PDB file of C-alpha atoms in Angstrom:
ATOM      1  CA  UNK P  25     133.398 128.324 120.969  1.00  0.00           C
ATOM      2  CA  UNK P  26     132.408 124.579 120.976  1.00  0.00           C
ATOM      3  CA  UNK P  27     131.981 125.027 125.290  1.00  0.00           C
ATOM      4  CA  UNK P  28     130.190 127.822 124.795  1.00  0.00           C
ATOM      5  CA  UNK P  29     127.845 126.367 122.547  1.00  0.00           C
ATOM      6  CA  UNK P  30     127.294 122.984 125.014  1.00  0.00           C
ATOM      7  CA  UNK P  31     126.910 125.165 127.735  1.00  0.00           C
ATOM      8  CA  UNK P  32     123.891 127.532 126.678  1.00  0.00           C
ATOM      9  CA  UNK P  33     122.781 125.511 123.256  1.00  0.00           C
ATOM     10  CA  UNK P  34     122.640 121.407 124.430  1.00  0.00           C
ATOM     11  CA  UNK P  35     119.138 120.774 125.865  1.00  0.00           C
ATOM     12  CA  UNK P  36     118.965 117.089 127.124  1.00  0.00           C
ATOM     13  CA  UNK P  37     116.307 115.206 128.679  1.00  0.00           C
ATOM     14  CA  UNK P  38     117.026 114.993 132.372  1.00  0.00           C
ATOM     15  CA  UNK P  39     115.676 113.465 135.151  1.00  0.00           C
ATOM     16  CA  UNK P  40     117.167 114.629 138.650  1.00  0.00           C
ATOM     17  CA  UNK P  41     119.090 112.130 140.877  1.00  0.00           C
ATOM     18  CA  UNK P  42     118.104 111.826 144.118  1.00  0.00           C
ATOM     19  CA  UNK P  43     119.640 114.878 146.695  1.00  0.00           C
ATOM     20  CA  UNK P  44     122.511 112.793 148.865  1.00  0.00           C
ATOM     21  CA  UNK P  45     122.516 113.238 152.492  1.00  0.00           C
ATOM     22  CA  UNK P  46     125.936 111.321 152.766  1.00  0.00           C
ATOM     23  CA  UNK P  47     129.013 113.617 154.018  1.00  0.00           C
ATOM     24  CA  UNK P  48     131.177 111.733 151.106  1.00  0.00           C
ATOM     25  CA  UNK P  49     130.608 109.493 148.224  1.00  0.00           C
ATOM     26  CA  UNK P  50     132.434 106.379 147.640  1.00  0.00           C
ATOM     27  CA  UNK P  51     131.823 102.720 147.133  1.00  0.00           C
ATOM     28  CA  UNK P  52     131.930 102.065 150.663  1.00  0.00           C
ATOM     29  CA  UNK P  53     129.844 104.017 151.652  1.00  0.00           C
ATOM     30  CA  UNK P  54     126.373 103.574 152.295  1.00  0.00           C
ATOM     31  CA  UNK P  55     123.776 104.503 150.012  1.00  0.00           C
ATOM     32  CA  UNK P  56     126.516 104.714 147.744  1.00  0.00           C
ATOM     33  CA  UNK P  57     127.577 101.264 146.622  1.00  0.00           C
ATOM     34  CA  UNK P  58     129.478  99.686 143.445  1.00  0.00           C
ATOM     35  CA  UNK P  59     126.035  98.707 141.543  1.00  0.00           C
ATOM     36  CA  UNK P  60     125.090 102.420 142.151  1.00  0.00           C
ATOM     37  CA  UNK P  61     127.925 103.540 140.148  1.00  0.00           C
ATOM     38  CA  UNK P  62     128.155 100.939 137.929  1.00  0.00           C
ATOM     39  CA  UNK P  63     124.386 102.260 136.679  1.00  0.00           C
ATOM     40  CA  UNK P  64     125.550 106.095 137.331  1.00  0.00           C
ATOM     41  CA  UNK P  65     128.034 105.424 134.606  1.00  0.00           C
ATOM     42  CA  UNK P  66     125.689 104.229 131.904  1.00  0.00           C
ATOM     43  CA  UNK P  67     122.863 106.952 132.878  1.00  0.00           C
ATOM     44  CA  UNK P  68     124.779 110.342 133.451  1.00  0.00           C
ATOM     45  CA  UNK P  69     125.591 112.019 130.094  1.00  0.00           C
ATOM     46  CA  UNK P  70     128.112 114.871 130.112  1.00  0.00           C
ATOM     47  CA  UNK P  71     125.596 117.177 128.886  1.00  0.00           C
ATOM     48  CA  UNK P  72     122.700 116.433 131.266  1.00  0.00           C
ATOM     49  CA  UNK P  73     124.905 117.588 134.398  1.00  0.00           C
ATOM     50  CA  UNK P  74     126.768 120.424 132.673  1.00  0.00           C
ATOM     51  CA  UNK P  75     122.560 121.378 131.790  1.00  0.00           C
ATOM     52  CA  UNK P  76     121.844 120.805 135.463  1.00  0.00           C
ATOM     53  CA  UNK P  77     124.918 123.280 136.169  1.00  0.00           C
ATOM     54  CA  UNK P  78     124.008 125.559 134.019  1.00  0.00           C
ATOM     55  CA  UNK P  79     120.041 126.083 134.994  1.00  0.00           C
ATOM     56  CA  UNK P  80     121.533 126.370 139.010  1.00  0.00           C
ATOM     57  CA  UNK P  81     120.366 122.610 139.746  1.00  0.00           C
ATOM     58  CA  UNK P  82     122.791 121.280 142.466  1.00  0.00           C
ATOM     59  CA  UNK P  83     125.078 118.063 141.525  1.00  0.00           C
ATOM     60  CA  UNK P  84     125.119 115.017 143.815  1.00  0.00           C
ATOM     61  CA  UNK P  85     128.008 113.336 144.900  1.00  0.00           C
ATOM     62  CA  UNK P  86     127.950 110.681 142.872  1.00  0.00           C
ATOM     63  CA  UNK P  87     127.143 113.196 139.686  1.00  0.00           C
ATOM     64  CA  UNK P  88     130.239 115.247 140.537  1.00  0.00           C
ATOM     65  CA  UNK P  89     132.320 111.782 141.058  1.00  0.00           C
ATOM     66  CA  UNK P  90     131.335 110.348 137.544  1.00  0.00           C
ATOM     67  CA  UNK P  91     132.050 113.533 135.983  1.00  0.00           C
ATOM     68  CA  UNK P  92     135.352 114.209 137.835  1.00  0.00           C
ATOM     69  CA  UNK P  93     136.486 110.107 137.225  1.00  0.00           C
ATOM     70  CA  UNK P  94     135.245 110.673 132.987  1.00  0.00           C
ATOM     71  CA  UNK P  95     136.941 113.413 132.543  1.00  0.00           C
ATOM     72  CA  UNK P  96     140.129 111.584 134.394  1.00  0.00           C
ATOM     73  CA  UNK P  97     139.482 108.387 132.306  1.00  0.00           C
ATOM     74  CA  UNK P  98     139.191 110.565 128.906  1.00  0.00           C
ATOM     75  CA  UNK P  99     135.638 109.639 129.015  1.00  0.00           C
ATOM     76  CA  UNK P 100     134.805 113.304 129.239  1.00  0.00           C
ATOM     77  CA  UNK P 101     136.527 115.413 126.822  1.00  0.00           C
ATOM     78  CA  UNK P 102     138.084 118.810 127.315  1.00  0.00           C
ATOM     79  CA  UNK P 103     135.430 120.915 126.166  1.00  0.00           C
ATOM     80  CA  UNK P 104     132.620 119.140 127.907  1.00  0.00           C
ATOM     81  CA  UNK P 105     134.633 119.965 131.321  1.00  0.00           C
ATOM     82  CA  UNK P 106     135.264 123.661 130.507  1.00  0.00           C
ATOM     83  CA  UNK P 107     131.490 123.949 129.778  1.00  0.00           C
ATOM     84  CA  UNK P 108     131.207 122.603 133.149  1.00  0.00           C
ATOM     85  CA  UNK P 109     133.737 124.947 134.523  1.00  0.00           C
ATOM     86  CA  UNK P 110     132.078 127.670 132.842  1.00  0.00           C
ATOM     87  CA  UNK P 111     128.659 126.838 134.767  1.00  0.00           C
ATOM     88  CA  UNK P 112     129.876 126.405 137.851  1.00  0.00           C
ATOM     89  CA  UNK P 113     131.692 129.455 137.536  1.00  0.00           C
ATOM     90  CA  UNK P 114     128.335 131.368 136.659  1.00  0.00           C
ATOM     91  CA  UNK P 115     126.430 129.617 138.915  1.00  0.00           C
ATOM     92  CA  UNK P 116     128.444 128.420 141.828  1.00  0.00           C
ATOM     93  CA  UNK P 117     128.803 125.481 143.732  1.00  0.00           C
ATOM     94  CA  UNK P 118     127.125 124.366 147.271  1.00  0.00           C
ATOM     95  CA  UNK P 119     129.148 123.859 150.363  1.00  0.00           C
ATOM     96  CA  UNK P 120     128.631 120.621 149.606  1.00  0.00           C
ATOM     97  CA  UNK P 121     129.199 120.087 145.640  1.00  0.00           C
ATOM     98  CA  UNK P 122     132.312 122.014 147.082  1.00  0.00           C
ATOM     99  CA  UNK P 123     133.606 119.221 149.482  1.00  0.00           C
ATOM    100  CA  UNK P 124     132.430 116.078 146.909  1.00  0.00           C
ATOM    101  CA  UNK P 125     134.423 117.696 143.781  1.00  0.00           C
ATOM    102  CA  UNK P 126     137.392 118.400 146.273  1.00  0.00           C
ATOM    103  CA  UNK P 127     136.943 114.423 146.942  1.00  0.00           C
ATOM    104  CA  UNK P 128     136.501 113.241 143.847  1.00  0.00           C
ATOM    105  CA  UNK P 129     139.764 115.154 142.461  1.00  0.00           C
ATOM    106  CA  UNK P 130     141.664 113.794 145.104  1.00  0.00           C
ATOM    107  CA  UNK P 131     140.602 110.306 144.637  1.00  0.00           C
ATOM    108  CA  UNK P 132     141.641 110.538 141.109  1.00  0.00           C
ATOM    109  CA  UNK P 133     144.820 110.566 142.013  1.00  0.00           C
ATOM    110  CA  UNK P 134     148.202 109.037 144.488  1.00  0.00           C
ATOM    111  CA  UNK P 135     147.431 109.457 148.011  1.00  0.00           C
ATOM    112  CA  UNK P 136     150.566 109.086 149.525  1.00  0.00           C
ATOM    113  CA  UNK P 137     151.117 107.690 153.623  1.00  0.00           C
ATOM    114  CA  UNK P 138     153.261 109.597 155.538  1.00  0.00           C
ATOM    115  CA  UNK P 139     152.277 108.614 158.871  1.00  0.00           C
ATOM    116  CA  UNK P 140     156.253 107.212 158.921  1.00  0.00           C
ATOM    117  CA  UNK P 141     157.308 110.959 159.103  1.00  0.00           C
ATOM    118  CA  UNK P 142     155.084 111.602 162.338  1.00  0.00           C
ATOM    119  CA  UNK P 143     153.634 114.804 162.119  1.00  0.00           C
ATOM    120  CA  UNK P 144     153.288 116.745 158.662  1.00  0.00           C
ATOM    121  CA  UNK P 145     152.086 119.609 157.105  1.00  0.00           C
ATOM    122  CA  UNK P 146     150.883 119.816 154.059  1.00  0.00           C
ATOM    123  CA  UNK P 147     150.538 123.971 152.841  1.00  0.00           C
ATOM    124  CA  UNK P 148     149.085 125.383 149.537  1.00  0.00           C
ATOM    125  CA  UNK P 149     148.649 128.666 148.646  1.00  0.00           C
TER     126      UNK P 149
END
């Protein structure tokens, strides 16, 4: 009940970021550097993006990476993600929101080198 009420009852004042042309966001990147997310992480509020979501605006990279890194951190509580889930569920994601959240959840986590194996496959289904 508490999601449902973020998702269609929070109304927050929002100012859009700027669309990224980058095929990935991280801090070596460019245009996407460590004073970039050090201010992303004091100006994106949980409820502005999952507002964003929710009205079919399109998240950034770096939106999508603060989100995906708060909720990792326990920055961004359980109920603030499932509203989130629940938006992009209704509304969709880009091709490109798409291959940043598949980033950003893989960054949040042990990438492991197997390189020592030669070839591998990795299969999910």
């Amino acid at each position: 009940q508490v999601a449902l009420v973020c998702l269609f009852g929070c109304v927050g004042s929002h100012s859009p970021s700027p669309a990224s042309s980058e095929p990935s966001c991280s801090s070596s990147s460019p245009g996407c550097n460590s004073q970039q997310h050090d201010e992303a992480a004091t100006a994106i509020l949980p409820v502005e993006l999952i507002s964003k979501k929710r009205d079919g605006g399109e998240l950034t990279c770096e939106e999508i990476r603060r989100f995906v890194t708060g909720f990792h951190t326990g920055e961004i509580s359980d109920y603030q993600m499932t509203a989130m889930l629940m938006a992009i569920y209704i509304k969709g994601m880009s091709s490109s929101e798409t291959a940043h959240l598949t980033k950003a959840m893989v960054d949040t986590g042990h990438i492991l080198d197997l390189s020592a194996l030669g070839d591998t496959v990795d299969k999910h289904s």
